[in-house]
Coordinates of C-alpha atoms and ligand atoms in Angstrom, one line a residue:
Chain A
M1 CA -42.5 8.0 8.9
T2 CA -42.2 4.5 7.6
S3 CA -44.8 2.8 5.6
G4 CA -44.8 -0.2 7.9
L5 CA -43.9 -2.7 5.2
T6 CA -43.6 -6.1 6.9
L7 CA -42.0 -9.2 5.5
G8 CA -43.8 -12.2 7.1
I9 CA -42.4 -15.7 7.3
E10 CA -44.4 -18.8 8.2
T11 CA -43.0 -22.3 8.6
S12 CA -44.9 -23.8 11.6
C13 CA -46.2 -26.9 9.9
D14 CA -46.1 -28.1 6.3
E15 CA -46.4 -24.8 4.3
T16 CA -43.3 -22.6 3.6
A17 CA -44.7 -19.1 3.2
A18 CA -43.6 -15.5 2.9
S19 CA -45.5 -12.4 2.3
V20 CA -45.1 -8.6 2.1
V21 CA -47.9 -6.6 3.7
T22 CA -48.3 -2.8 4.4
S23 CA -49.3 -1.3 7.7
D24 CA -52.8 -0.8 6.3
N25 CA -53.1 -4.6 5.7
V26 CA -52.6 -4.4 2.0
V27 CA -51.1 -7.6 0.8
L28 CA -48.5 -6.9 -1.8
S29 CA -47.5 -10.6 -2.1
S30 CA -48.3 -13.9 -0.5
V31 CA -46.3 -16.9 -1.6
V32 CA -47.2 -20.3 -0.1
S33 CA -45.4 -23.4 -1.1
S34 CA -47.4 -26.4 0.2
Q35 CA -45.8 -29.7 1.0
V36 CA -49.1 -31.5 1.1
D37 CA -48.1 -33.9 -1.7
L38 CA -44.9 -34.8 0.1
H39 CA -46.8 -35.9 3.2
A40 CA -49.9 -37.4 1.6
R41 CA -48.3 -40.9 1.2
Y42 CA -47.6 -41.0 5.0
G43 CA -51.2 -40.1 5.9
G44 CA -50.1 -37.0 7.9
V45 CA -47.4 -34.5 8.3
V46 CA -44.0 -36.1 9.0
P47 CA -41.9 -33.6 11.0
E48 CA -38.5 -34.6 9.6
V49 CA -39.8 -34.5 6.0
A50 CA -41.4 -31.1 6.7
S51 CA -38.2 -29.7 8.1
R52 CA -36.1 -30.9 5.2
A53 CA -38.5 -29.4 2.7
H54 CA -38.6 -26.0 4.6
V55 CA -34.8 -25.6 4.6
G56 CA -34.7 -26.0 0.8
L57 CA -37.7 -23.8 0.2
I58 CA -37.2 -20.9 2.6
N59 CA -34.9 -18.9 0.4
P60 CA -36.7 -19.3 -2.9
V61 CA -40.1 -18.5 -1.2
I62 CA -38.8 -15.3 0.6
S63 CA -37.1 -14.2 -2.6
Q64 CA -40.3 -14.7 -4.6
A65 CA -42.4 -12.8 -2.1
L66 CA -40.0 -9.8 -2.4
V67 CA -40.0 -9.9 -6.2
E68 CA -43.8 -10.3 -6.5
A69 CA -44.3 -7.4 -4.1
G70 CA -41.9 -5.3 -6.2
V71 CA -40.0 -4.2 -3.1
E72 CA -36.3 -3.9 -2.3
P73 CA -34.9 -5.0 1.1
K74 CA -34.3 -1.3 2.0
D75 CA -38.1 -0.7 1.8
I76 CA -38.8 -3.4 4.4
D77 CA -39.5 -2.0 7.9
L78 CA -40.0 -5.2 9.9
I79 CA -39.4 -8.9 9.6
A80 CA -42.0 -11.1 11.3
A81 CA -41.8 -14.9 11.7
T82 CA -44.1 -17.4 13.4
N83 CA -42.3 -18.6 16.5
G84 CA -44.9 -21.0 17.8
P85 CA -47.0 -23.1 18.3
G86 CA -46.0 -25.7 15.7
L87 CA -43.4 -28.3 14.9
V88 CA -40.2 -27.1 16.5
G89 CA -37.8 -28.2 13.7
S90 CA -40.0 -26.4 11.2
L91 CA -40.5 -23.2 13.2
L92 CA -36.8 -22.8 13.7
I93 CA -36.2 -22.6 10.0
G94 CA -38.4 -19.6 9.6
V95 CA -37.2 -18.0 12.8
S96 CA -33.5 -18.5 11.9
A97 CA -34.1 -17.0 8.4
A98 CA -36.0 -14.0 9.9
K99 CA -33.4 -13.3 12.5
A100 CA -30.6 -13.5 9.9
L101 CA -32.3 -11.1 7.6
S102 CA -33.0 -8.8 10.5
L103 CA -29.2 -8.8 11.2
V104 CA -28.2 -8.3 7.6
W105 CA -30.7 -5.6 6.7
G106 CA -30.6 -3.8 10.1
K107 CA -34.4 -4.1 10.5
P108 CA -36.3 -5.2 13.6
Y109 CA -37.5 -8.8 14.0
V110 CA -40.7 -9.8 15.7
G111 CA -41.8 -13.3 16.6
V112 CA -45.5 -14.0 15.9
N113 CA -47.9 -16.4 17.6
H114 CA -49.4 -18.6 14.9
L115 CA -52.8 -18.7 16.6
E116 CA -53.0 -14.9 17.0
A117 CA -52.0 -14.7 13.3
H118 CA -55.0 -16.9 12.4
L119 CA -57.3 -14.6 14.4
Y120 CA -56.0 -11.6 12.5
S121 CA -56.4 -13.2 9.1
C122 CA -59.9 -11.7 8.9
F123 CA -58.5 -8.2 9.1
L124 CA -56.5 -8.8 5.9
E125 CA -59.5 -8.4 3.8
E126 CA -61.6 -6.3 6.1
P127 CA -59.3 -4.0 8.1
D128 CA -62.1 -2.1 9.7
L129 CA -63.9 -5.0 11.3
E130 CA -65.6 -3.7 14.5
L131 CA -64.8 -5.2 17.9
P132 CA -65.8 -7.1 20.0
L133 CA -65.6 -10.2 17.7
V134 CA -66.0 -13.9 18.2
V135 CA -63.5 -15.9 16.2
L136 CA -63.8 -19.7 15.7
L137 CA -60.4 -21.0 14.9
V138 CA -60.5 -24.4 13.4
S139 CA -57.6 -26.4 11.9
G140 CA -55.8 -29.7 11.9
G141 CA -54.1 -28.8 15.2
H142 CA -56.6 -26.4 16.9
T143 CA -60.3 -25.9 17.7
I144 CA -60.7 -22.7 19.7
L145 CA -63.5 -20.3 20.3
V146 CA -62.1 -16.9 21.1
S147 CA -63.6 -13.6 22.2
M148 CA -61.6 -10.6 20.9
E149 CA -62.7 -7.7 23.0
K150 CA -59.9 -5.3 22.0
H151 CA -57.0 -5.6 19.6
L152 CA -54.4 -8.0 21.0
E153 CA -56.7 -9.0 23.9
Y154 CA -58.4 -12.3 23.9
T155 CA -60.5 -14.6 26.1
I156 CA -60.5 -18.2 25.2
L157 CA -64.2 -19.3 25.6
G158 CA -63.7 -22.9 24.8
Q159 CA -61.5 -25.4 23.0
T160 CA -61.4 -29.0 22.1
L161 CA -60.9 -31.5 24.9
D162 CA -59.5 -34.2 22.5
D163 CA -59.2 -34.2 18.7
A164 CA -59.0 -30.9 16.7
V165 CA -61.7 -30.7 14.0
G166 CA -59.2 -31.1 11.2
E167 CA -57.8 -34.2 12.9
A168 CA -61.3 -35.7 13.1
Y169 CA -61.7 -35.1 9.4
D170 CA -58.3 -36.8 8.7
K171 CA -59.1 -39.8 10.9
V172 CA -62.5 -40.4 9.4
A173 CA -61.1 -39.9 5.9
R174 CA -58.3 -42.4 6.6
Y175 CA -60.8 -44.9 7.9
L176 CA -63.0 -44.5 4.8
G177 CA -59.9 -45.0 2.7
L178 CA -60.2 -41.5 1.2
G179 CA -56.5 -40.5 1.8
Y180 CA -54.9 -37.4 3.3
P181 CA -55.8 -34.6 3.9
G182 CA -59.3 -35.5 4.9
G183 CA -61.0 -32.1 4.9
P184 CA -61.2 -31.3 1.2
V185 CA -62.2 -34.9 0.2
I186 CA -65.0 -35.2 2.7
D187 CA -66.2 -31.7 1.9
Q188 CA -66.4 -32.6 -1.8
L189 CA -68.0 -36.0 -1.2
A190 CA -70.5 -34.4 1.1
E191 CA -71.9 -32.3 -1.7
T192 CA -73.5 -35.4 -3.3
G193 CA -74.6 -37.2 -0.2
E194 CA -77.8 -37.2 2.0
N195 CA -77.8 -36.1 5.6
N196 CA -79.7 -39.3 6.6
I197 CA -77.6 -40.8 9.4
T198 CA -77.9 -39.3 12.9
F199 CA -74.4 -39.0 14.3
P200 CA -74.0 -37.7 17.9
R201 CA -73.4 -33.9 18.4
P202 CA -71.0 -34.1 21.3
M203 CA -71.4 -31.5 24.0
L204 CA -73.8 -29.5 21.8
R205 CA -75.5 -27.6 24.6
D206 CA -72.7 -28.1 27.1
G207 CA -70.6 -24.9 27.4
Y208 CA -68.1 -23.8 24.8
D209 CA -65.7 -26.7 24.9
F210 CA -65.6 -29.2 22.0
S211 CA -65.1 -32.9 21.8
F212 CA -64.7 -34.7 18.4
S213 CA -63.2 -38.0 19.4
G214 CA -66.6 -39.6 20.2
L215 CA -68.1 -38.4 16.9
K216 CA -65.1 -40.0 15.0
T217 CA -65.7 -43.2 16.9
A218 CA -69.4 -43.2 16.2
V219 CA -68.7 -42.8 12.4
I220 CA -66.2 -45.6 12.5
N221 CA -68.6 -47.9 14.4
Y222 CA -71.5 -47.0 12.0
V223 CA -69.4 -47.9 9.0
R224 CA -68.3 -51.2 10.6
N225 CA -72.0 -52.1 11.3
N226 CA -73.3 -50.8 8.0
P227 CA -70.6 -51.7 5.4
D228 CA -73.0 -51.0 2.5
A229 CA -73.9 -47.5 3.6
P230 CA -73.1 -45.1 0.8
I231 CA -69.9 -43.3 1.5
E232 CA -71.2 -39.9 0.4
D233 CA -74.1 -40.2 2.9
I234 CA -71.6 -40.9 5.7
A235 CA -69.5 -37.9 4.6
T236 CA -72.5 -35.6 4.5
S237 CA -73.9 -36.8 7.9
F238 CA -70.5 -36.5 9.6
Q239 CA -70.0 -33.0 8.2
E240 CA -73.4 -31.9 9.2
A241 CA -72.8 -33.1 12.8
V242 CA -69.4 -31.2 12.9
V243 CA -70.8 -28.0 11.4
E244 CA -73.8 -28.0 13.7
V245 CA -71.7 -28.3 16.8
L246 CA -69.3 -25.6 15.6
T247 CA -72.0 -23.1 14.6
V248 CA -74.3 -23.6 17.6
K249 CA -71.5 -22.8 19.9
A250 CA -70.1 -20.0 17.9
R251 CA -73.5 -18.4 17.7
K252 CA -74.2 -18.7 21.4
A253 CA -70.7 -17.2 22.1
A254 CA -71.4 -14.3 19.8
I255 CA -74.8 -13.5 21.4
E256 CA -73.6 -13.9 25.0
T257 CA -70.5 -11.7 24.5
K258 CA -72.5 -9.1 22.5
A259 CA -70.1 -9.4 19.7
K260 CA -70.6 -7.3 16.6
G261 CA -69.3 -9.9 14.3
L262 CA -68.4 -13.6 14.0
C263 CA -65.3 -14.7 12.1
I264 CA -63.7 -18.0 11.3
G265 CA -60.1 -18.9 10.6
G266 CA -57.8 -21.8 10.2
G267 CA -57.6 -24.6 7.6
V268 CA -61.1 -26.0 8.4
A269 CA -62.5 -22.6 7.7
A270 CA -62.0 -23.4 4.1
N271 CA -64.8 -26.0 4.4
S272 CA -67.6 -25.0 2.1
R273 CA -70.4 -26.2 4.4
L274 CA -69.0 -24.4 7.5
R275 CA -68.6 -21.2 5.5
E276 CA -72.2 -21.3 4.3
A277 CA -73.5 -22.1 7.8
I278 CA -71.7 -19.2 9.4
F279 CA -73.4 -16.8 6.9
D280 CA -76.8 -18.4 7.7
I281 CA -76.5 -17.9 11.5
C282 CA -75.2 -14.4 11.2
L283 CA -78.1 -13.5 9.0
E284 CA -80.6 -14.7 11.6
D285 CA -79.0 -12.8 14.4
E286 CA -78.0 -9.7 12.5
L287 CA -74.4 -10.4 13.2
H288 CA -71.6 -9.3 10.8
P289 CA -70.2 -12.5 9.4
F290 CA -66.6 -12.6 8.2
V291 CA -65.3 -15.5 6.3
P292 CA -61.8 -14.9 4.9
S293 CA -60.8 -16.1 1.4
R294 CA -59.7 -19.7 1.5
A295 CA -56.1 -18.6 0.9
Y296 CA -56.2 -16.7 4.2
C297 CA -57.8 -19.5 6.1
T298 CA -55.1 -22.1 5.5
D299 CA -51.6 -21.3 6.7
N300 CA -50.1 -18.2 5.0
A301 CA -47.5 -15.5 5.8
A302 CA -49.7 -12.5 5.1
M303 CA -51.5 -13.1 8.4
V304 CA -48.1 -13.4 10.1
A305 CA -46.9 -10.1 8.6
A306 CA -50.1 -8.2 9.6
T307 CA -50.1 -9.6 13.1
G308 CA -46.3 -8.9 13.4
W309 CA -46.8 -5.2 12.6
R310 CA -49.5 -4.9 15.2
R311 CA -47.5 -6.7 17.8
F312 CA -44.4 -4.6 17.0
L313 CA -46.3 -1.3 17.5
H314 CA -47.6 -2.7 20.8
D315 CA -44.6 -4.6 22.3
G316 CA -41.5 -3.5 20.2
P317 CA -39.1 -5.9 18.6
T318 CA -38.4 -9.5 19.8
L319 CA -34.8 -10.0 20.9
L320 CA -32.5 -11.9 18.5
N321 CA -31.5 -14.3 21.4
T322 CA -34.9 -16.0 21.2
G323 CA -35.9 -19.2 19.5
A324 CA -39.2 -20.9 18.9
N325 CA -41.8 -22.4 21.3
P326 CA -43.7 -25.4 19.9
N327 CA -46.3 -25.1 22.7
L328 CA -46.8 -21.4 22.6
K329 CA -50.3 -20.4 23.9
L330 CA -52.6 -17.7 22.7
P331 CA -51.9 -14.6 24.9
E332 CA -55.0 -14.3 27.0
K333 CA -56.3 -11.2 28.7
V334 CA -55.8 -11.3 32.4
H335 CA -59.1 -11.1 34.2
L336 CA -58.9 -9.6 37.6
Chain B
M1 CA -12.0 -11.2 1.1
I2 CA -14.0 -11.5 4.3
I3 CA -15.6 -14.9 5.1
L4 CA -18.3 -15.6 7.7
G5 CA -18.2 -19.2 8.9
I6 CA -21.1 -20.8 10.6
E7 CA -21.0 -24.2 12.4
S8 CA -24.0 -25.8 14.1
A9 CA -23.9 -29.5 13.2
T10 CA -23.2 -31.0 16.6
S11 CA -24.2 -30.1 20.1
Q12 CA -21.9 -27.1 19.7
V13 CA -22.8 -23.9 17.8
G14 CA -20.4 -21.2 16.7
C15 CA -19.3 -18.8 14.1
A16 CA -16.0 -17.1 13.0
I17 CA -15.0 -14.3 10.7
G18 CA -11.7 -14.0 8.8
G19 CA -10.0 -13.9 5.5
H20 CA -6.5 -13.6 4.0
E21 CA -5.2 -12.7 7.5
G22 CA -6.7 -15.8 9.0
V23 CA -9.4 -16.0 11.6
L24 CA -10.1 -12.5 13.1
A25 CA -12.7 -13.5 15.7
S26 CA -14.7 -16.6 16.7
V27 CA -17.1 -17.8 19.3
H28 CA -18.5 -21.2 20.2
S29 CA -21.0 -22.4 22.8
S30 CA -22.1 -25.9 23.6
R31 CA -24.4 -25.6 26.6
G32 CA -28.1 -26.7 26.4
K33 CA -28.7 -27.0 22.6
R34 CA -29.5 -23.3 22.2
H35 CA -28.5 -23.2 18.5
A36 CA -31.3 -21.0 17.3
E37 CA -31.1 -18.7 20.4
N38 CA -27.3 -18.2 20.3
L39 CA -26.3 -18.1 16.6
T40 CA -27.6 -14.7 15.6
P41 CA -26.2 -12.9 18.7
Q42 CA -22.9 -14.8 18.1
I43 CA -22.6 -13.4 14.6
E44 CA -23.3 -9.9 15.8
F45 CA -20.6 -10.4 18.5
V46 CA -17.8 -11.7 16.2
L47 CA -18.4 -8.9 13.7
E48 CA -18.2 -6.3 16.5
Q49 CA -15.0 -8.0 17.9
A50 CA -13.3 -8.1 14.5
R51 CA -14.6 -4.6 13.7
I52 CA -16.1 -5.7 10.5
R53 CA -19.4 -4.4 9.1
M54 CA -22.0 -6.8 7.8
D55 CA -21.7 -5.5 4.3
E56 CA -18.0 -6.2 4.2
I57 CA -18.7 -10.0 4.2
S58 CA -18.0 -11.4 0.8
V59 CA -18.6 -15.1 1.3
V60 CA -20.7 -17.1 3.8
A61 CA -19.4 -20.5 4.6
V62 CA -21.4 -23.1 6.5
D63 CA -21.1 -26.6 7.8
V64 CA -23.5 -28.7 5.7
G65 CA -23.4 -31.8 7.9
P66 CA -23.6 -34.7 8.5
G67 CA -24.7 -33.9 12.1
L68 CA -27.7 -33.4 14.3
Y69 CA -30.6 -32.4 12.1
T70 CA -32.3 -29.6 13.9
G71 CA -29.1 -27.7 14.8
L72 CA -27.7 -28.3 11.4
R73 CA -30.7 -26.7 9.7
V74 CA -30.6 -23.7 12.1
G75 CA -27.1 -23.0 10.8
I76 CA -28.0 -23.6 7.2
A77 CA -31.2 -21.5 7.3
T78 CA -29.2 -18.7 8.9
A79 CA -26.3 -18.9 6.5
V80 CA -28.4 -19.1 3.4
S81 CA -30.5 -16.1 4.6
I82 CA -27.4 -14.0 5.3
A83 CA -25.9 -14.9 1.9
F84 CA -29.2 -14.1 0.2
G85 CA -29.6 -10.9 2.2
L86 CA -26.2 -9.6 1.2
G87 CA -26.2 -11.0 -2.3
V88 CA -22.9 -12.9 -1.8
P89 CA -21.9 -16.5 -2.7
M90 CA -21.7 -19.4 -0.3
I91 CA -19.3 -22.3 0.4
G92 CA -20.5 -25.5 2.0
V93 CA -18.0 -27.6 4.1
T94 CA -18.6 -31.1 5.4
S95 CA -18.5 -31.4 9.2
L96 CA -16.2 -34.4 9.0
D97 CA -13.7 -32.3 6.9
L98 CA -13.8 -29.8 9.7
L99 CA -12.9 -32.4 12.3
A100 CA -10.0 -33.7 10.3
Y101 CA -8.5 -30.3 9.5
P102 CA -7.0 -29.5 13.0
V103 CA -5.2 -32.9 13.1
R104 CA -3.8 -32.4 9.6
Y105 CA -0.2 -32.8 10.8
C106 CA -0.9 -36.4 11.8
S107 CA 0.6 -38.9 9.4
K108 CA -1.7 -41.8 10.4
L109 CA -5.0 -42.6 8.9
I110 CA -7.4 -39.9 10.3
V111 CA -10.9 -41.1 11.0
A112 CA -13.4 -38.2 11.7
T113 CA -16.5 -39.3 13.6
I114 CA -19.6 -37.5 14.7
D115 CA -22.2 -39.0 17.1
A116 CA -25.2 -39.7 15.0
R117 CA -27.4 -40.8 18.0
R118 CA -29.4 -44.0 17.9
G119 CA -26.3 -46.0 18.3
E120 CA -24.6 -44.9 15.2
V121 CA -21.7 -42.6 14.1
F122 CA -21.1 -40.5 10.9
H123 CA -17.5 -41.0 9.7
A124 CA -15.0 -40.5 6.9
N125 CA -11.3 -41.3 6.5
Y126 CA -8.5 -38.8 5.7
L127 CA -4.9 -38.9 4.7
Q128 CA -2.2 -36.2 5.1
V129 CA -1.3 -34.4 1.8
P130 CA 0.9 -31.4 1.4
G131 CA -0.9 -28.4 3.0
G132 CA -3.7 -30.3 4.5
V133 CA -5.7 -33.6 4.4
Q134 CA -7.5 -35.4 1.7
R135 CA -10.7 -37.3 2.2
V136 CA -10.2 -40.9 1.1
S137 CA -13.7 -42.3 1.8
E138 CA -17.2 -41.0 1.3
P139 CA -19.0 -39.8 4.5
A140 CA -21.0 -42.7 5.8
V141 CA -23.1 -43.7 8.8
S142 CA -22.6 -47.0 10.7
T143 CA -22.5 -48.6 14.1
P144 CA -19.4 -48.0 16.2
D145 CA -18.8 -51.8 16.1
D146 CA -18.8 -51.8 12.3
L147 CA -16.4 -48.9 12.2
A148 CA -14.1 -50.7 14.7
A149 CA -14.2 -53.8 12.5
D150 CA -13.2 -51.7 9.4
L151 CA -10.3 -50.3 11.4
I152 CA -9.1 -53.7 12.4
A153 CA -9.5 -54.9 8.8
H154 CA -7.6 -51.8 7.6
G155 CA -4.7 -52.7 9.9
N156 CA -3.0 -49.3 9.7
E157 CA -2.4 -46.9 12.5
A158 CA -5.2 -44.5 12.9
L159 CA -6.2 -41.4 14.8
L160 CA -9.9 -41.1 15.7
V161 CA -11.2 -37.6 16.1
G162 CA -14.7 -36.3 17.0
D163 CA -17.5 -36.8 19.5
G164 CA -18.5 -40.1 17.9
A165 CA -15.2 -41.6 19.0
L166 CA -15.6 -39.9 22.4
R167 CA -19.1 -41.3 23.0
Y168 CA -18.0 -44.9 22.1
T169 CA -14.6 -44.8 23.8
E170 CA -15.0 -48.5 25.0
T171 CA -15.6 -49.7 21.5
F172 CA -12.3 -48.2 20.2
A173 CA -10.1 -48.3 23.3
G174 CA -8.7 -51.8 22.8
L175 CA -7.9 -51.5 19.1
R176 CA -4.2 -51.9 18.3
G177 CA -2.6 -48.8 16.7
V178 CA -5.7 -46.8 17.1
D179 CA -5.6 -43.6 19.2
A180 CA -8.2 -41.0 20.0
A181 CA -7.5 -37.2 19.6
E182 CA -8.1 -34.9 22.6
P183 CA -11.7 -34.1 23.6
N184 CA -11.0 -30.4 23.1
I185 CA -11.0 -30.8 19.3
A186 CA -14.0 -33.2 19.3
Y187 CA -16.4 -30.7 17.7
P188 CA -16.1 -29.1 14.3
S189 CA -15.0 -25.5 14.7
A190 CA -16.1 -22.4 12.9
D191 CA -12.4 -21.4 12.7
S192 CA -11.7 -24.4 10.6
I193 CA -14.6 -23.4 8.3
V194 CA -13.1 -20.0 7.7
Q195 CA -9.7 -21.6 7.0
L196 CA -11.0 -24.3 4.7
A197 CA -13.5 -22.0 2.9
H198 CA -10.6 -19.5 2.3
A199 CA -8.8 -22.1 0.2
K200 CA -12.0 -23.0 -1.6
A201 CA -12.8 -19.4 -2.2
L202 CA -9.4 -18.9 -3.9
R203 CA -10.3 -21.7 -6.2
E204 CA -13.8 -20.1 -6.6
E205 CA -15.7 -23.2 -5.5
F206 CA -18.8 -21.2 -4.7
V207 CA -22.5 -22.2 -4.7
T208 CA -25.6 -20.0 -4.6
P209 CA -27.9 -20.2 -1.6
T210 CA -30.4 -22.3 -3.6
E211 CA -27.6 -24.8 -4.6
L212 CA -26.4 -25.4 -1.1
E213 CA -27.5 -28.9 0.0
P214 CA -27.5 -30.4 3.5
V215 CA -25.8 -33.8 3.9
Y216 CA -28.1 -36.0 6.0
L217 CA -26.8 -39.5 5.2
R218 CA -30.0 -40.9 6.5
K219 CA -33.6 -40.8 5.2
P220 CA -36.4 -39.7 7.5
D221 CA -37.7 -42.7 9.4
A222 CA -41.1 -42.5 7.8
V223 CA -39.5 -42.7 4.3
E224 CA -37.4 -45.7 5.4
I225 CA -40.5 -47.5 6.7
E226 CA -42.4 -46.7 3.5
N227 CA -39.5 -48.0 1.4
Q228 CA -39.4 -51.2 3.3
K229 CA -43.1 -51.7 3.0
R230 CA -42.8 -51.3 -0.7
K231 CA -40.0 -53.8 -0.9
L232 CA -42.1 -56.4 1.0
S233 CA -45.3 -56.0 -1.0
Ligands
LIG1 ZN1 -52.4 -22.8 11.1

């Protein structure tokens, strides 16, 4: 019997990452090379800049992940790589590397859905989390509320109708002249501000879908009309509006689906106010909260490896004649 | 010595395996930009056809461009990973060198061209030398009109090869003393990589996977725009 040692590779956006994880979700190494500084001057991720960086980093990052894990290629049982959704030019670099290593080492390859990997990031630190779970996946590209009834079976309860949460943070930060990425700067500023401006809470009591475009516009209009308003108060009030919408809906979803726990994942799950608020609501409702370490909220390859192993046991290997799908959807449970 | 050659810099993708005995097996496909889907199965296929095991490969050679970015990177990421996975050295070959190689018996000036999209071509000039060709200009990117003007100024007889010349046939058709090579050699071939890499391998011109650098010849658009803004301000 193999030990289920999986090499995970992640290149869907602006992080080049590789990781070695055991079948029991023990992370032996997790190397992430972030390109955030490369993209900061352009105010967002530039696909061609990202692809160029990935191609130079892919080999050193994989090699470092193996060295840090202290494993030899012969010990690896599976090679997993994110094959969507994401930037196609970036995805193809990780997929090509994974398929090549699969061929060279004679080990199976499995393509991993990036969204599914984010859902599984909570199991990296708490492998025995009980299902059903509600997971709030929030990042620069996605805002999805998912019910996870069984392993590898999901129902999307709601998602954003316009901007993703992270995108709203970036746009507000850019308007306030705070630079890119917006999440960490606003989060930090918000610590010192007052929640004294009432921004709209879009669709607060209105199903599970989200909308952040109007909130972003409200912030911009407020700043235009009140140029002297303290920037930290704007940051705090904006963040409170975002966090309230996210937590109210997540809580409602957890109660209605009779979930045992509530998890968050994705880059915005690294936000300190959101992390705190999730603990608070779970405490009130006797739900089990799970908030992964920040390193497992943002893009990483450990979640890809862990999800890859689960998928491999369930579906078998992915054929080597496959590429990447930039618009890959979360595999939803079929309701009859 | 067994060399695996990988070529993916144009709308074609392919690979070949060979060594002292020449090319033992090769495959190319050019339908529908399926570089990432096709390349790994192609490698499996040529190894099987040549009856060579993966661990017998001693060098991985790859086209480093210039060419179409996404395809080019699929080839490089694959080649680099194979070389790393096997622990063998690499050889990088320029796509334009690969185009000039099959017309090495031509005594005119050889102009290798690759369609760079957006109304431009990548190109470089070559002259016949004993045993092959020698590049006499640095790979460059320019409009077909500028390249045509250079050829007129040059005045010598020339042979154009590659899909750049093919795409802009009208631009080059009327030029005196300028001919175009046949369309069937308009794409760099993996066979040529193995042949050129063999000569380089004998001279031990190896690089490690981390030293291998793609040749883009253009900066990303966002970088270009940023640079121009800085110049203006
Ligand atoms: Zn992500």
